PDB file of N, CA and C in Angstrom:
ATOM      1  N   UNK U  25      -4.938 -22.078   4.449  1.00 45.00           N
ATOM      2  CA  UNK U  25      -4.150 -21.274   3.529  1.00 45.00           C
ATOM      3  C   UNK U  25      -5.060 -20.790   2.378  1.00 45.00           C
ATOM      4  N   UNK U  26      -5.749 -21.622   1.731  1.00 44.00           N
ATOM      5  CA  UNK U  26      -6.604 -21.208   0.627  1.00 44.00           C
ATOM      6  C   UNK U  26      -7.841 -20.470   1.096  1.00 44.00           C
ATOM      7  N   UNK U  27      -8.213 -20.798   2.326  1.00 52.00           N
ATOM      8  CA  UNK U  27      -9.368 -20.081   2.918  1.00 52.00           C
ATOM      9  C   UNK U  27      -9.074 -18.578   3.016  1.00 52.00           C
ATOM     10  N   UNK U  28      -7.844 -18.275   3.441  1.00 51.00           N
ATOM     11  CA  UNK U  28      -7.424 -16.831   3.534  1.00 51.00           C
ATOM     12  C   UNK U  28      -7.483 -16.184   2.162  1.00 51.00           C
ATOM     13  N   UNK U  29      -6.980 -16.827   1.152  1.00 47.00           N
ATOM     14  CA  UNK U  29      -6.976 -16.241  -0.185  1.00 47.00           C
ATOM     15  C   UNK U  29      -8.398 -15.996  -0.659  1.00 47.00           C
ATOM     16  N   UNK U  30      -9.259 -16.933  -0.377  1.00 49.00           N
ATOM     17  CA  UNK U  30     -10.671 -16.730  -0.793  1.00 49.00           C
ATOM     18  C   UNK U  30     -11.324 -15.627  -0.054  1.00 49.00           C
ATOM     19  N   UNK U  31     -10.948 -15.444   1.250  1.00 52.00           N
ATOM     20  CA  UNK U  31     -11.504 -14.361   2.030  1.00 52.00           C
ATOM     21  C   UNK U  31     -11.070 -13.016   1.499  1.00 52.00           C
ATOM     22  N   UNK U  32      -9.810 -12.876   1.096  1.00 49.00           N
ATOM     23  CA  UNK U  32      -9.332 -11.640   0.529  1.00 49.00           C
ATOM     24  C   UNK U  32     -10.066 -11.327  -0.749  1.00 49.00           C
ATOM     25  N   UNK U  33     -10.276 -12.329  -1.593  1.00 48.00           N
ATOM     26  CA  UNK U  33     -10.985 -12.131  -2.865  1.00 48.00           C
ATOM     27  C   UNK U  33     -12.455 -11.768  -2.577  1.00 48.00           C
ATOM     28  N   UNK U  34     -13.036 -12.328  -1.515  1.00 48.00           N
ATOM     29  CA  UNK U  34     -14.443 -12.070  -1.232  1.00 48.00           C
ATOM     30  C   UNK U  34     -14.654 -10.670  -0.702  1.00 48.00           C
ATOM     31  N   UNK U  35     -13.606 -10.009  -0.184  1.00 54.00           N
ATOM     32  CA  UNK U  35     -13.742  -8.695   0.398  1.00 54.00           C
ATOM     33  C   UNK U  35     -13.811  -7.609  -0.674  1.00 54.00           C
ATOM     34  N   UNK U  36     -13.625  -7.939  -1.907  1.00 54.00           N
ATOM     35  CA  UNK U  36     -13.672  -6.963  -2.978  1.00 54.00           C
ATOM     36  C   UNK U  36     -15.049  -6.277  -3.016  1.00 54.00           C
ATOM     37  N   UNK U  37     -15.028  -5.019  -3.363  1.00 55.00           N
ATOM     38  CA  UNK U  37     -16.244  -4.271  -3.500  1.00 55.00           C
ATOM     39  C   UNK U  37     -17.005  -4.768  -4.722  1.00 55.00           C
ATOM     40  N   UNK U  38     -18.272  -5.205  -4.590  1.00 56.00           N
ATOM     41  CA  UNK U  38     -19.006  -5.721  -5.760  1.00 56.00           C
ATOM     42  C   UNK U  38     -19.267  -4.656  -6.789  1.00 56.00           C
ATOM     43  N   UNK U  39     -19.175  -3.405  -6.435  1.00 56.00           N
ATOM     44  CA  UNK U  39     -19.370  -2.327  -7.418  1.00 56.00           C
ATOM     45  C   UNK U  39     -18.126  -2.061  -8.229  1.00 56.00           C
ATOM     46  N   UNK U  40     -17.033  -2.746  -7.938  1.00 56.00           N
ATOM     47  CA  UNK U  40     -15.838  -2.581  -8.692  1.00 56.00           C
ATOM     48  C   UNK U  40     -14.842  -1.716  -7.936  1.00 56.00           C
ATOM     49  N   UNK U  41     -13.620  -1.596  -8.459  1.00 55.00           N
ATOM     50  CA  UNK U  41     -12.590  -0.807  -7.767  1.00 55.00           C
ATOM     51  C   UNK U  41     -12.915   0.698  -7.823  1.00 55.00           C
ATOM     52  N   UNK U  42     -12.456   1.390  -6.840  1.00 57.00           N
ATOM     53  CA  UNK U  42     -12.698   2.825  -6.794  1.00 57.00           C
ATOM     54  C   UNK U  42     -11.555   3.554  -7.545  1.00 57.00           C
ATOM     55  N   UNK U  43     -11.769   3.706  -8.833  1.00 60.00           N
ATOM     56  CA  UNK U  43     -10.707   4.223  -9.712  1.00 60.00           C
ATOM     57  C   UNK U  43     -10.305   5.672  -9.370  1.00 60.00           C
ATOM     58  N   UNK U  44     -11.159   6.405  -8.746  1.00 64.00           N
ATOM     59  CA  UNK U  44     -10.854   7.810  -8.535  1.00 64.00           C
ATOM     60  C   UNK U  44      -9.698   7.969  -7.473  1.00 64.00           C
ATOM     61  N   UNK U  45      -9.454   6.935  -6.681  1.00 75.00           N
ATOM     62  CA  UNK U  45      -8.418   6.996  -5.697  1.00 75.00           C
ATOM     63  C   UNK U  45      -7.073   6.396  -6.147  1.00 75.00           C
ATOM     64  N   UNK U  46      -7.030   5.771  -7.293  1.00 79.00           N
ATOM     65  CA  UNK U  46      -5.827   5.097  -7.722  1.00 79.00           C
ATOM     66  C   UNK U  46      -4.635   6.029  -7.852  1.00 79.00           C
ATOM     67  N   UNK U  47      -4.878   7.214  -8.466  1.00 84.00           N
ATOM     68  CA  UNK U  47      -3.769   8.130  -8.646  1.00 84.00           C
ATOM     69  C   UNK U  47      -3.268   8.673  -7.279  1.00 84.00           C
ATOM     70  N   UNK U  48      -4.191   8.940  -6.371  1.00 87.00           N
ATOM     71  CA  UNK U  48      -3.810   9.362  -5.050  1.00 87.00           C
ATOM     72  C   UNK U  48      -3.005   8.268  -4.329  1.00 87.00           C
ATOM     73  N   UNK U  49      -3.464   7.052  -4.477  1.00 89.00           N
ATOM     74  CA  UNK U  49      -2.799   5.924  -3.823  1.00 89.00           C
ATOM     75  C   UNK U  49      -1.383   5.756  -4.360  1.00 89.00           C
ATOM     76  N   UNK U  50      -1.224   5.929  -5.674  1.00 89.00           N
ATOM     77  CA  UNK U  50       0.107   5.823  -6.300  1.00 89.00           C
ATOM     78  C   UNK U  50       1.021   6.900  -5.718  1.00 89.00           C
ATOM     79  N   UNK U  51       0.563   8.100  -5.545  1.00 90.00           N
ATOM     80  CA  UNK U  51       1.360   9.192  -5.013  1.00 90.00           C
ATOM     81  C   UNK U  51       1.704   8.939  -3.573  1.00 90.00           C
ATOM     82  N   UNK U  52       0.740   8.449  -2.798  1.00 90.00           N
ATOM     83  CA  UNK U  52       0.995   8.138  -1.374  1.00 90.00           C
ATOM     84  C   UNK U  52       2.061   7.056  -1.257  1.00 90.00           C
ATOM     85  N   UNK U  53       1.935   5.999  -2.045  1.00 90.00           N
ATOM     86  CA  UNK U  53       2.927   4.882  -2.002  1.00 90.00           C
ATOM     87  C   UNK U  53       4.293   5.369  -2.440  1.00 90.00           C
ATOM     88  N   UNK U  54       4.341   6.166  -3.483  1.00 90.00           N
ATOM     89  CA  UNK U  54       5.580   6.704  -3.993  1.00 90.00           C
ATOM     90  C   UNK U  54       6.206   7.618  -2.934  1.00 90.00           C
ATOM     91  N   UNK U  55       5.439   8.435  -2.276  1.00 91.00           N
ATOM     92  CA  UNK U  55       5.917   9.300  -1.242  1.00 91.00           C
ATOM     93  C   UNK U  55       6.470   8.480  -0.038  1.00 91.00           C
ATOM     94  N   UNK U  56       5.783   7.433   0.326  1.00 90.00           N
ATOM     95  CA  UNK U  56       6.237   6.590   1.429  1.00 90.00           C
ATOM     96  C   UNK U  56       7.598   5.972   1.084  1.00 90.00           C
ATOM     97  N   UNK U  57       7.702   5.461  -0.174  1.00 90.00           N
ATOM     98  CA  UNK U  57       8.939   4.833  -0.591  1.00 90.00           C
ATOM     99  C   UNK U  57      10.087   5.854  -0.634  1.00 90.00           C
ATOM    100  N   UNK U  58       9.851   7.023  -1.207  1.00 89.00           N
ATOM    101  CA  UNK U  58      10.896   8.023  -1.341  1.00 89.00           C
ATOM    102  C   UNK U  58      11.392   8.483   0.015  1.00 89.00           C
ATOM    103  N   UNK U  59      10.442   8.718   0.955  1.00 89.00           N
ATOM    104  CA  UNK U  59      10.857   9.199   2.295  1.00 89.00           C
ATOM    105  C   UNK U  59      11.541   8.093   3.077  1.00 89.00           C
ATOM    106  N   UNK U  60      11.051   6.881   2.976  1.00 87.00           N
ATOM    107  CA  UNK U  60      11.641   5.784   3.751  1.00 87.00           C
ATOM    108  C   UNK U  60      12.984   5.362   3.224  1.00 87.00           C
ATOM    109  N   UNK U  61      13.255   5.552   1.944  1.00 86.00           N
ATOM    110  CA  UNK U  61      14.548   5.160   1.320  1.00 86.00           C
ATOM    111  C   UNK U  61      15.544   6.305   1.249  1.00 86.00           C
ATOM    112  N   UNK U  62      15.221   7.440   1.802  1.00 81.00           N
ATOM    113  CA  UNK U  62      16.085   8.620   1.744  1.00 81.00           C
ATOM    114  C   UNK U  62      17.347   8.326   2.554  1.00 81.00           C
ATOM    115  N   UNK U  63      18.529   8.357   1.895  1.00 80.00           N
ATOM    116  CA  UNK U  63      19.760   8.003   2.594  1.00 80.00           C
ATOM    117  C   UNK U  63      20.225   9.097   3.575  1.00 80.00           C
ATOM    118  N   UNK U  64      19.752  10.303   3.405  1.00 80.00           N
ATOM    119  CA  UNK U  64      20.171  11.391   4.308  1.00 80.00           C
ATOM    120  C   UNK U  64      19.517  11.295   5.664  1.00 80.00           C
ATOM    121  N   UNK U  65      18.161  11.120   5.657  1.00 76.00           N
ATOM    122  CA  UNK U  65      17.455  11.041   6.913  1.00 76.00           C
ATOM    123  C   UNK U  65      17.317   9.619   7.437  1.00 76.00           C
ATOM    124  N   UNK U  66      17.163   8.667   6.531  1.00 71.00           N
ATOM    125  CA  UNK U  66      17.126   7.256   6.896  1.00 71.00           C
ATOM    126  C   UNK U  66      16.117   6.952   7.998  1.00 71.00           C
ATOM    127  N   UNK U  67      16.542   6.155   8.945  1.00 74.00           N
ATOM    128  CA  UNK U  67      15.674   5.735  10.036  1.00 74.00           C
ATOM    129  C   UNK U  67      15.758   6.726  11.211  1.00 74.00           C
ATOM    130  N   UNK U  68      16.571   7.740  11.118  1.00 79.00           N
ATOM    131  CA  UNK U  68      16.726   8.695  12.216  1.00 79.00           C
ATOM    132  C   UNK U  68      15.746   9.870  12.082  1.00 79.00           C
ATOM    133  N   UNK U  69      14.488   9.544  12.041  1.00 83.00           N
ATOM    134  CA  UNK U  69      13.465  10.590  12.004  1.00 83.00           C
ATOM    135  C   UNK U  69      12.266  10.149  12.838  1.00 83.00           C
ATOM    136  N   UNK U  70      11.610  11.091  13.415  1.00 87.00           N
ATOM    137  CA  UNK U  70      10.474  10.769  14.241  1.00 87.00           C
ATOM    138  C   UNK U  70       9.274  10.450  13.339  1.00 87.00           C
ATOM    139  N   UNK U  71       8.248   9.869  13.968  1.00 88.00           N
ATOM    140  CA  UNK U  71       7.044   9.559  13.223  1.00 88.00           C
ATOM    141  C   UNK U  71       6.404  10.783  12.627  1.00 88.00           C
ATOM    142  N   UNK U  72       6.392  11.873  13.407  1.00 89.00           N
ATOM    143  CA  UNK U  72       5.766  13.130  12.933  1.00 89.00           C
ATOM    144  C   UNK U  72       6.534  13.698  11.738  1.00 89.00           C
ATOM    145  N   UNK U  73       7.859  13.717  11.808  1.00 89.00           N
ATOM    146  CA  UNK U  73       8.630  14.268  10.705  1.00 89.00           C
ATOM    147  C   UNK U  73       8.546  13.377   9.469  1.00 89.00           C
ATOM    148  N   UNK U  74       8.468  12.056   9.665  1.00 90.00           N
ATOM    149  CA  UNK U  74       8.344  11.157   8.535  1.00 90.00           C
ATOM    150  C   UNK U  74       7.046  11.427   7.769  1.00 90.00           C
ATOM    151  N   UNK U  75       5.905  11.484   8.513  1.00 91.00           N
ATOM    152  CA  UNK U  75       4.611  11.717   7.834  1.00 91.00           C
ATOM    153  C   UNK U  75       4.473  13.132   7.318  1.00 91.00           C
ATOM    154  N   UNK U  76       5.184  14.079   7.940  1.00 93.00           N
ATOM    155  CA  UNK U  76       5.197  15.441   7.431  1.00 93.00           C
ATOM    156  C   UNK U  76       5.872  15.451   6.055  1.00 93.00           C
ATOM    157  N   UNK U  77       6.953  14.722   5.885  1.00 92.00           N
ATOM    158  CA  UNK U  77       7.668  14.677   4.609  1.00 92.00           C
ATOM    159  C   UNK U  77       6.841  13.889   3.559  1.00 92.00           C
ATOM    160  N   UNK U  78       6.134  12.824   3.977  1.00 92.00           N
ATOM    161  CA  UNK U  78       5.243  12.106   3.049  1.00 92.00           C
ATOM    162  C   UNK U  78       4.143  13.056   2.584  1.00 92.00           C
ATOM    163  N   UNK U  79       3.571  13.801   3.503  1.00 93.00           N
ATOM    164  CA  UNK U  79       2.492  14.758   3.191  1.00 93.00           C
ATOM    165  C   UNK U  79       3.010  15.828   2.211  1.00 93.00           C
ATOM    166  N   UNK U  80       4.209  16.346   2.455  1.00 94.00           N
ATOM    167  CA  UNK U  80       4.766  17.342   1.554  1.00 94.00           C
ATOM    168  C   UNK U  80       4.981  16.757   0.154  1.00 94.00           C
ATOM    169  N   UNK U  81       5.451  15.509   0.090  1.00 92.00           N
ATOM    170  CA  UNK U  81       5.604  14.836  -1.208  1.00 92.00           C
ATOM    171  C   UNK U  81       4.272  14.707  -1.910  1.00 92.00           C
ATOM    172  N   UNK U  82       3.263  14.312  -1.150  1.00 92.00           N
ATOM    173  CA  UNK U  82       1.897  14.179  -1.703  1.00 92.00           C
ATOM    174  C   UNK U  82       1.402  15.494  -2.285  1.00 92.00           C
ATOM    175  N   UNK U  83       1.512  16.533  -1.488  1.00 92.00           N
ATOM    176  CA  UNK U  83       1.067  17.850  -1.930  1.00 92.00           C
ATOM    177  C   UNK U  83       1.788  18.318  -3.194  1.00 92.00           C
ATOM    178  N   UNK U  84       3.066  18.013  -3.274  1.00 93.00           N
ATOM    179  CA  UNK U  84       3.863  18.465  -4.403  1.00 93.00           C
ATOM    180  C   UNK U  84       3.528  17.698  -5.688  1.00 93.00           C
ATOM    181  N   UNK U  85       3.223  16.379  -5.546  1.00 91.00           N
ATOM    182  CA  UNK U  85       3.098  15.505  -6.699  1.00 91.00           C
ATOM    183  C   UNK U  85       1.673  15.084  -7.021  1.00 91.00           C
ATOM    184  N   UNK U  86       0.710  15.477  -6.278  1.00 88.00           N
ATOM    185  CA  UNK U  86      -0.663  15.017  -6.543  1.00 88.00           C
ATOM    186  C   UNK U  86      -1.193  15.608  -7.828  1.00 88.00           C
ATOM    187  N   UNK U  87      -2.042  14.792  -8.500  1.00 85.00           N
ATOM    188  CA  UNK U  87      -2.631  15.219  -9.773  1.00 85.00           C
ATOM    189  C   UNK U  87      -4.102  15.570  -9.601  1.00 85.00           C
ATOM    190  N   UNK U  88      -4.605  15.512  -8.405  1.00 81.00           N
ATOM    191  CA  UNK U  88      -5.996  15.824  -8.155  1.00 81.00           C
ATOM    192  C   UNK U  88      -6.088  17.057  -7.247  1.00 81.00           C
ATOM    193  N   UNK U  89      -7.304  17.539  -7.116  1.00 84.00           N
ATOM    194  CA  UNK U  89      -7.481  18.686  -6.256  1.00 84.00           C
ATOM    195  C   UNK U  89      -7.834  18.253  -4.835  1.00 84.00           C
ATOM    196  N   UNK U  90      -7.627  17.015  -4.514  1.00 80.00           N
ATOM    197  CA  UNK U  90      -7.952  16.484  -3.187  1.00 80.00           C
ATOM    198  C   UNK U  90      -7.105  17.151  -2.115  1.00 80.00           C
ATOM    199  N   UNK U  91      -7.741  17.363  -0.980  1.00 86.00           N
ATOM    200  CA  UNK U  91      -7.030  17.888   0.183  1.00 86.00           C
ATOM    201  C   UNK U  91      -6.963  16.809   1.229  1.00 86.00           C
ATOM    202  N   UNK U  92      -5.731  16.407   1.558  1.00 90.00           N
ATOM    203  CA  UNK U  92      -5.561  15.349   2.586  1.00 90.00           C
ATOM    204  C   UNK U  92      -4.620  15.900   3.649  1.00 90.00           C
ATOM    205  N   UNK U  93      -4.930  15.528   4.888  1.00 91.00           N
ATOM    206  CA  UNK U  93      -4.068  15.869   6.009  1.00 91.00           C
ATOM    207  C   UNK U  93      -2.998  14.810   6.195  1.00 91.00           C
ATOM    208  N   UNK U  94      -2.031  15.067   7.032  1.00 91.00           N
ATOM    209  CA  UNK U  94      -1.028  14.049   7.343  1.00 91.00           C
ATOM    210  C   UNK U  94      -1.698  12.793   7.916  1.00 91.00           C
ATOM    211  N   UNK U  95      -2.668  13.008   8.752  1.00 91.00           N
ATOM    212  CA  UNK U  95      -3.365  11.868   9.376  1.00 91.00           C
ATOM    213  C   UNK U  95      -4.110  11.042   8.340  1.00 91.00           C
ATOM    214  N   UNK U  96      -4.771  11.675   7.400  1.00 91.00           N
ATOM    215  CA  UNK U  96      -5.516  10.922   6.399  1.00 91.00           C
ATOM    216  C   UNK U  96      -4.575  10.164   5.467  1.00 91.00           C
ATOM    217  N   UNK U  97      -3.429  10.739   5.171  1.00 91.00           N
ATOM    218  CA  UNK U  97      -2.452  10.040   4.355  1.00 91.00           C
ATOM    219  C   UNK U  97      -1.895   8.845   5.070  1.00 91.00           C
ATOM    220  N   UNK U  98      -1.614   9.001   6.360  1.00 93.00           N
ATOM    221  CA  UNK U  98      -1.095   7.903   7.156  1.00 93.00           C
ATOM    222  C   UNK U  98      -2.126   6.757   7.223  1.00 93.00           C
ATOM    223  N   UNK U  99      -3.385   7.070   7.450  1.00 93.00           N
ATOM    224  CA  UNK U  99      -4.429   6.066   7.531  1.00 93.00           C
ATOM    225  C   UNK U  99      -4.672   5.386   6.188  1.00 93.00           C
ATOM    226  N   UNK U 100      -4.605   6.150   5.132  1.00 92.00           N
ATOM    227  CA  UNK U 100      -4.773   5.565   3.805  1.00 92.00           C
ATOM    228  C   UNK U 100      -3.617   4.595   3.526  1.00 92.00           C
ATOM    229  N   UNK U 101      -2.412   4.996   3.905  1.00 92.00           N
ATOM    230  CA  UNK U 101      -1.232   4.120   3.690  1.00 92.00           C
ATOM    231  C   UNK U 101      -1.393   2.828   4.480  1.00 92.00           C
ATOM    232  N   UNK U 102      -1.903   2.917   5.718  1.00 93.00           N
ATOM    233  CA  UNK U 102      -2.072   1.712   6.524  1.00 93.00           C
ATOM    234  C   UNK U 102      -3.110   0.776   5.902  1.00 93.00           C
ATOM    235  N   UNK U 103      -4.155   1.313   5.270  1.00 92.00           N
ATOM    236  CA  UNK U 103      -5.138   0.496   4.583  1.00 92.00           C
ATOM    237  C   UNK U 103      -4.492  -0.174   3.380  1.00 92.00           C
ATOM    238  N   UNK U 104      -3.722   0.555   2.604  1.00 92.00           N
ATOM    239  CA  UNK U 104      -3.039  -0.022   1.448  1.00 92.00           C
ATOM    240  C   UNK U 104      -2.101  -1.108   1.888  1.00 92.00           C
ATOM    241  N   UNK U 105      -1.324  -0.835   2.918  1.00 93.00           N
ATOM    242  CA  UNK U 105      -0.320  -1.772   3.407  1.00 93.00           C
ATOM    243  C   UNK U 105      -0.977  -3.076   3.850  1.00 93.00           C
ATOM    244  N   UNK U 106      -2.098  -2.998   4.557  1.00 94.00           N
ATOM    245  CA  UNK U 106      -2.820  -4.181   5.000  1.00 94.00           C
ATOM    246  C   UNK U 106      -3.221  -5.075   3.804  1.00 94.00           C
ATOM    247  N   UNK U 107      -3.775  -4.447   2.786  1.00 92.00           N
ATOM    248  CA  UNK U 107      -4.205  -5.229   1.639  1.00 92.00           C
ATOM    249  C   UNK U 107      -3.020  -5.806   0.856  1.00 92.00           C
ATOM    250  N   UNK U 108      -1.934  -5.077   0.744  1.00 91.00           N
ATOM    251  CA  UNK U 108      -0.741  -5.574   0.070  1.00 91.00           C
ATOM    252  C   UNK U 108      -0.156  -6.760   0.854  1.00 91.00           C
ATOM    253  N   UNK U 109      -0.140  -6.688   2.172  1.00 94.00           N
ATOM    254  CA  UNK U 109       0.341  -7.790   2.980  1.00 94.00           C
ATOM    255  C   UNK U 109      -0.474  -9.041   2.818  1.00 94.00           C
ATOM    256  N   UNK U 110      -1.793  -8.873   2.723  1.00 94.00           N
ATOM    257  CA  UNK U 110      -2.675 -10.020   2.480  1.00 94.00           C
ATOM    258  C   UNK U 110      -2.406 -10.656   1.119  1.00 94.00           C
ATOM    259  N   UNK U 111      -2.209  -9.823   0.128  1.00 94.00           N
ATOM    260  CA  UNK U 111      -1.925 -10.316  -1.215  1.00 94.00           C
ATOM    261  C   UNK U 111      -0.597 -11.071  -1.217  1.00 94.00           C
ATOM    262  N   UNK U 112       0.410 -10.465  -0.590  1.00 94.00           N
ATOM    263  CA  UNK U 112       1.736 -11.093  -0.555  1.00 94.00           C
ATOM    264  C   UNK U 112       1.741 -12.421   0.169  1.00 94.00           C
ATOM    265  N   UNK U 113       0.927 -12.512   1.227  1.00 94.00           N
ATOM    266  CA  UNK U 113       0.804 -13.751   1.968  1.00 94.00           C
ATOM    267  C   UNK U 113       0.223 -14.837   1.079  1.00 94.00           C
ATOM    268  N   UNK U 114      -0.828 -14.547   0.354  1.00 93.00           N
ATOM    269  CA  UNK U 114      -1.404 -15.526  -0.568  1.00 93.00           C
ATOM    270  C   UNK U 114      -0.454 -15.899  -1.667  1.00 93.00           C
ATOM    271  N   UNK U 115       0.229 -14.944  -2.190  1.00 92.00           N
ATOM    272  CA  UNK U 115       1.196 -15.196  -3.275  1.00 92.00           C
ATOM    273  C   UNK U 115       2.303 -16.126  -2.814  1.00 92.00           C
ATOM    274  N   UNK U 116       2.851 -15.842  -1.623  1.00 91.00           N
ATOM    275  CA  UNK U 116       3.920 -16.688  -1.053  1.00 91.00           C
ATOM    276  C   UNK U 116       3.442 -18.081  -0.790  1.00 91.00           C
ATOM    277  N   UNK U 117       2.192 -18.237  -0.314  1.00 89.00           N
ATOM    278  CA  UNK U 117       1.633 -19.548  -0.068  1.00 89.00           C
ATOM    279  C   UNK U 117       1.555 -20.376  -1.385  1.00 89.00           C
ATOM    280  N   UNK U 118       1.208 -19.692  -2.473  1.00 86.00           N
ATOM    281  CA  UNK U 118       1.148 -20.384  -3.768  1.00 86.00           C
ATOM    282  C   UNK U 118       2.532 -20.769  -4.235  1.00 86.00           C
ATOM    283  N   UNK U 119       3.495 -19.863  -4.048  1.00 84.00           N
ATOM    284  CA  UNK U 119       4.872 -20.098  -4.476  1.00 84.00           C
ATOM    285  C   UNK U 119       5.508 -21.248  -3.677  1.00 84.00           C
ATOM    286  N   UNK U 120       5.105 -21.447  -2.453  1.00 84.00           N
ATOM    287  CA  UNK U 120       5.734 -22.468  -1.563  1.00 84.00           C
ATOM    288  C   UNK U 120       5.160 -23.877  -1.789  1.00 84.00           C
ATOM    289  N   UNK U 121       4.029 -23.980  -2.448  1.00 81.00           N
ATOM    290  CA  UNK U 121       3.495 -25.317  -2.583  1.00 81.00           C
ATOM    291  C   UNK U 121       4.348 -26.200  -3.457  1.00 81.00           C
ATOM    292  N   UNK U 122       4.373 -27.449  -3.112  1.00 71.00           N
ATOM    293  CA  UNK U 122       5.130 -28.423  -3.861  1.00 71.00           C
ATOM    294  C   UNK U 122       4.219 -29.144  -4.851  1.00 71.00           C
ATOM    295  N   UNK U 123       4.394 -28.877  -6.102  1.00 71.00           N
ATOM    296  CA  UNK U 123       3.568 -29.558  -7.096  1.00 71.00           C
ATOM    297  C   UNK U 123       4.286 -30.819  -7.549  1.00 71.00           C
ATOM    298  N   UNK U 124       3.575 -31.906  -7.533  1.00 69.00           N
ATOM    299  CA  UNK U 124       4.203 -33.160  -7.947  1.00 69.00           C
ATOM    300  C   UNK U 124       4.546 -33.141  -9.447  1.00 69.00           C
ATOM    301  N   UNK U 125       5.682 -33.751  -9.741  1.00 70.00           N
ATOM    302  CA  UNK U 125       6.109 -33.846 -11.127  1.00 70.00           C
ATOM    303  C   UNK U 125       6.828 -32.637 -11.654  1.00 70.00           C
ATOM    304  N   UNK U 126       7.047 -31.633 -10.824  1.00 69.00           N
ATOM    305  CA  UNK U 126       7.743 -30.439 -11.320  1.00 69.00           C
ATOM    306  C   UNK U 126       8.968 -30.162 -10.443  1.00 69.00           C
ATOM    307  N   UNK U 127       9.987 -29.648 -11.080  1.00 68.00           N
ATOM    308  CA  UNK U 127      11.165 -29.265 -10.347  1.00 68.00           C
ATOM    309  C   UNK U 127      11.077 -27.810  -9.953  1.00 68.00           C
ATOM    310  N   UNK U 128      11.987 -27.387  -9.133  1.00 62.00           N
ATOM    311  CA  UNK U 128      12.014 -25.982  -8.705  1.00 62.00           C
ATOM    312  C   UNK U 128      12.341 -25.092  -9.900  1.00 62.00           C
TER     313      UNK U 128
END
C-alpha cells in the first residue's frame, strides 16, 4: 500500500510541475465534467460526439493560443485521469487505516 504511494511521489518530474499546461488541463477537466454531466445528452452519445463536444468546450474556453485536436484532448484527459486515480487510491488507503487510540 505505501509502496504504491511512494512510487507515485517518485514519478514527479524533478524539474518541477509544468505550469504552462495547468490552465489547459483545467479547461479540459471542466469540459469533460460539463459534457458528461449534461442532462440533455447524458449517456446517450457516441464516443466521437462526446469528445467533439469536449473539444468544442475547450476551444470556446481556452485562455491560451494552443491548438489541440480531439485526439490530443482525449489523450491528455486519459493522462490526467490516470494520475488522479493513483492519488485517490493512496488517499483512500490512508483514510481506511485504523489508528490505535482514535475513534472514527
